[in-house]
Every structure is written in structure tokens, then in C-alpha cells.
Tab-separated table of C-alpha atoms in Angstrom:
chain	number	residue	atom	x	y	z
Y	285	MET	CA	-0.337	-0.113	0.019
Y	286	SER	CA	3.364	2.312	-0.014
Y	287	SER	CA	2.701	4.102	-3.754
Y	288	LEU	CA	1.799	7.524	-2.941
Y	289	LYS	CA	0.899	8.503	-6.893
Y	290	LYS	CA	-1.961	10.349	-6.344
Y	291	GLU	CA	-4.909	8.363	-7.771
Y	292	HIS	CA	-5.573	6.768	-4.838
Y	293	THR	CA	-7.820	3.954	-5.063
Y	294	ILE	CA	-11.561	4.347	-3.542
Y	295	GLU	CA	-10.254	1.259	-1.205
Y	296	GLU	CA	-6.589	2.331	-0.028
Y	297	ARG	CA	-8.097	6.307	0.915
Y	298	LEU	CA	-10.505	4.229	2.939
Y	299	GLU	CA	-7.066	1.954	4.630
Y	300	LEU	CA	-5.413	5.255	4.826
Y	301	SER	CA	-8.667	7.205	6.203
Y	302	LEU	CA	-8.243	4.843	8.722
Y	303	LEU	CA	-4.745	3.633	9.598
Y	304	TYR	CA	-5.185	7.402	9.704
Y	305	ASP	CA	-8.021	7.942	12.130
Y	306	PHE	CA	-6.529	5.533	14.376
Y	307	TYR	CA	-2.123	6.488	14.699
Y	308	GLY	CA	-2.948	10.631	13.243
Y	309	ALA	CA	-1.921	12.140	16.051
Y	310	LEU	CA	1.337	10.377	15.771
Y	311	LEU	CA	2.309	12.539	13.935
Y	312	LYS	CA	4.299	15.721	13.547
Y	313	GLU	CA	1.461	18.773	12.655
Y	314	ASN	CA	2.745	19.707	9.178
Y	315	GLN	CA	2.824	15.255	8.096
Y	316	GLN	CA	-1.040	15.440	9.181
Y	317	ARG	CA	-1.648	18.777	7.439
Y	318	MET	CA	-0.329	17.639	4.552
Y	319	PHE	CA	-1.423	13.809	4.667
Y	320	GLU	CA	-5.420	15.522	5.411
Y	321	ALA	CA	-4.419	17.789	2.152
Y	322	SER	CA	-3.687	15.276	0.384
Y	323	VAL	CA	-5.553	11.837	1.482
Y	324	LEU	CA	-8.452	12.824	2.876
Y	325	GLU	CA	-9.722	16.495	0.722
Y	326	ASP	CA	-7.663	14.883	-2.433
Y	327	TYR	CA	-4.857	17.609	-3.593
Y	328	ASN	CA	-1.978	17.442	-5.623
Y	329	PHE	CA	1.359	18.114	-4.269
Y	330	SER	CA	1.592	21.487	-6.163
Y	331	GLU	CA	-1.476	22.916	-4.003
Y	332	ILE	CA	0.208	21.397	-1.524
Y	333	ALA	CA	3.707	22.651	-1.605
Y	334	GLN	CA	2.117	26.017	-2.474
Y	335	ASP	CA	0.569	25.641	0.967
Y	336	GLU	CA	2.912	24.855	3.010
Y	337	GLY	CA	5.857	27.379	1.009
Y	338	ILE	CA	7.457	23.867	-0.072
Y	339	THR	CA	8.976	22.319	-2.948
Y	340	ARG	CA	6.519	19.819	-4.530
Y	341	GLN	CA	9.194	17.163	-4.022
Y	342	GLY	CA	9.357	17.944	0.305
Y	343	ALA	CA	5.153	17.914	-0.241
Y	344	TYR	CA	4.971	14.324	-1.583
Y	345	ASP	CA	8.564	12.866	1.032
Y	346	THR	CA	6.183	14.258	4.169
Y	347	VAL	CA	3.369	12.531	3.147
Y	348	LYS	CA	5.122	9.758	1.972
Y	349	ARG	CA	6.680	9.490	5.046
Y	350	ALA	CA	3.499	10.018	7.131
Y	351	THR	CA	2.128	6.954	5.418
Y	352	LYS	CA	4.911	4.732	6.467
Y	353	GLN	CA	4.602	5.490	9.401
Y	354	LEU	CA	0.941	5.470	10.153
Y	355	GLU	CA	1.424	2.003	8.005
Y	356	MET	CA	4.934	0.827	10.818
Y	357	TYR	CA	2.555	1.775	14.115
Y	358	GLU	CA	-0.595	-0.816	12.671
Y	359	GLU	CA	2.490	-3.292	12.193
Y	360	LYS	CA	3.421	-2.828	15.424
Y	361	LEU	CA	0.595	-2.193	17.593
Y	362	GLY	CA	-2.819	-3.734	15.022
Y	363	LEU	CA	-4.508	-1.496	16.808
Y	364	VAL	CA	-6.909	-1.150	13.256
Y	365	ALA	CA	-6.541	-5.371	12.184
Y	366	LYS	CA	-7.980	-5.384	16.532
Y	367	PHE	CA	-10.872	-3.383	15.223
Y	368	ARG	CA	-11.822	-5.001	12.397
Y	369	GLU	CA	-12.103	-8.382	13.695
Y	370	GLN	CA	-14.426	-6.573	16.949
Y	371	LYS	CA	-16.169	-5.508	14.281
Y	372	LYS	CA	-16.457	-9.157	12.583
Y	373	MET	CA	-17.502	-9.966	16.132
Y	374	VAL	CA	-20.517	-7.739	16.822
Y	375	GLU	CA	-22.038	-8.435	13.592
Y	376	LYS	CA	-21.737	-12.628	13.906
Y	377	LEU	CA	-23.171	-11.741	17.696
Y	378	ARG	CA	-26.266	-9.645	15.574
Y	379	ASP	CA	-26.470	-12.417	13.173
Y	380	LYS	CA	-27.356	-15.134	16.293
Y	381	LEU	CA	-29.515	-13.061	18.585
Y	382	ALA	CA	-31.382	-12.640	15.390
Y	383	GLY	CA	-31.582	-15.681	14.632
Y	384	MET	CA	-32.995	-16.536	18.411
Y	385	GLU	CA	-36.298	-16.131	20.061
Y	386	ALA	CA	-37.582	-12.869	21.123
Y	387	PRO	CA	-37.625	-12.653	25.388
Y	388	ASP	CA	-41.024	-12.204	26.697
Y	389	SER	CA	-39.676	-7.602	26.835
Y	390	SER	CA	-39.681	-6.995	23.654
Y	391	LEU	CA	-38.729	-3.578	24.784
Y	392	GLU	CA	-34.525	-5.152	26.072
Y	393	TRP	CA	-34.904	-7.180	23.191
Y	394	ASN	CA	-34.417	-4.007	20.269
Y	395	GLU	CA	-32.448	-1.687	22.911
Y	396	VAL	CA	-29.516	-4.934	22.565
Y	397	PHE	CA	-29.823	-4.690	18.398
Y	398	GLN	CA	-29.801	-0.673	18.840
Y	399	LEU	CA	-26.491	-1.230	21.080
Y	400	LEU	CA	-24.956	-3.423	18.149
Y	401	GLU	CA	-25.896	-1.538	15.347
Y	402	GLU	CA	-24.097	1.339	16.910
Y	403	MET	CA	-21.142	-0.119	17.766
Y	404	LEU	CA	-21.346	-1.370	13.908
Y	405	GLU	CA	-21.952	2.157	12.764
Y	406	GLY	CA	-18.640	3.067	14.801
């Protein structure tokens, strides 16, 4: 995923956005700004360079370095992988409960499903 050609696929953007959600605060401020501009806001490196007062190559290198750092954090900490696994478990739980008989108090049953749905959306 480390390629930083300007045309990221939707899947690459989603993956980078998720990594940024988990680890973006660990990047330096300038890396955060430039990564957000490139990946989240779809600015090209020339536009970022102009905004930052640096060269196009400097903007490219900063975003590339930030991307590598995010990937390294995930490799070492695995928070995104754990999040995905927990989400799968919640989906299985929701599906399992959906196949069971509802208890007498259907209000509580609805609350359980509502909580599961909120967990899956979050």
C-alpha cells in the first residue's frame, strides 16, 4: 500500500483514512496537515507545496513518510486489525441473536439490537 501515486483507489483511500483515524495524532503537525490535504481532501502535491511554502518533492516526501509511519504503527500495534476483528464478532453476535426467539420483553431485545447496530456504525 505504500505507493503514493496521486490516484489512490477508493479502497486505498479508505485504508489510509482508517490508519489516520487510529494513528494520525502520532504524526507531526506538518505531516498531519499534508496527509489530510493529500489523502482526505484530494489536493495534489503542487497545491500542498504552495500552501506549505515548500517544493512539490518536499510535499510528496512528507506525505510518503507519514504514510509509512502510519503503516509502521499498525504493524507494531495492530489496532486497526483488532478493530476489524471486533467488528466481525459484533456482526456475528447480531446475526446469532437475530435467529433466536425474542424474550418476553421485546423492548429490551430492541435495545440490544440498537446497541449492536451502534457498535457496527461506530
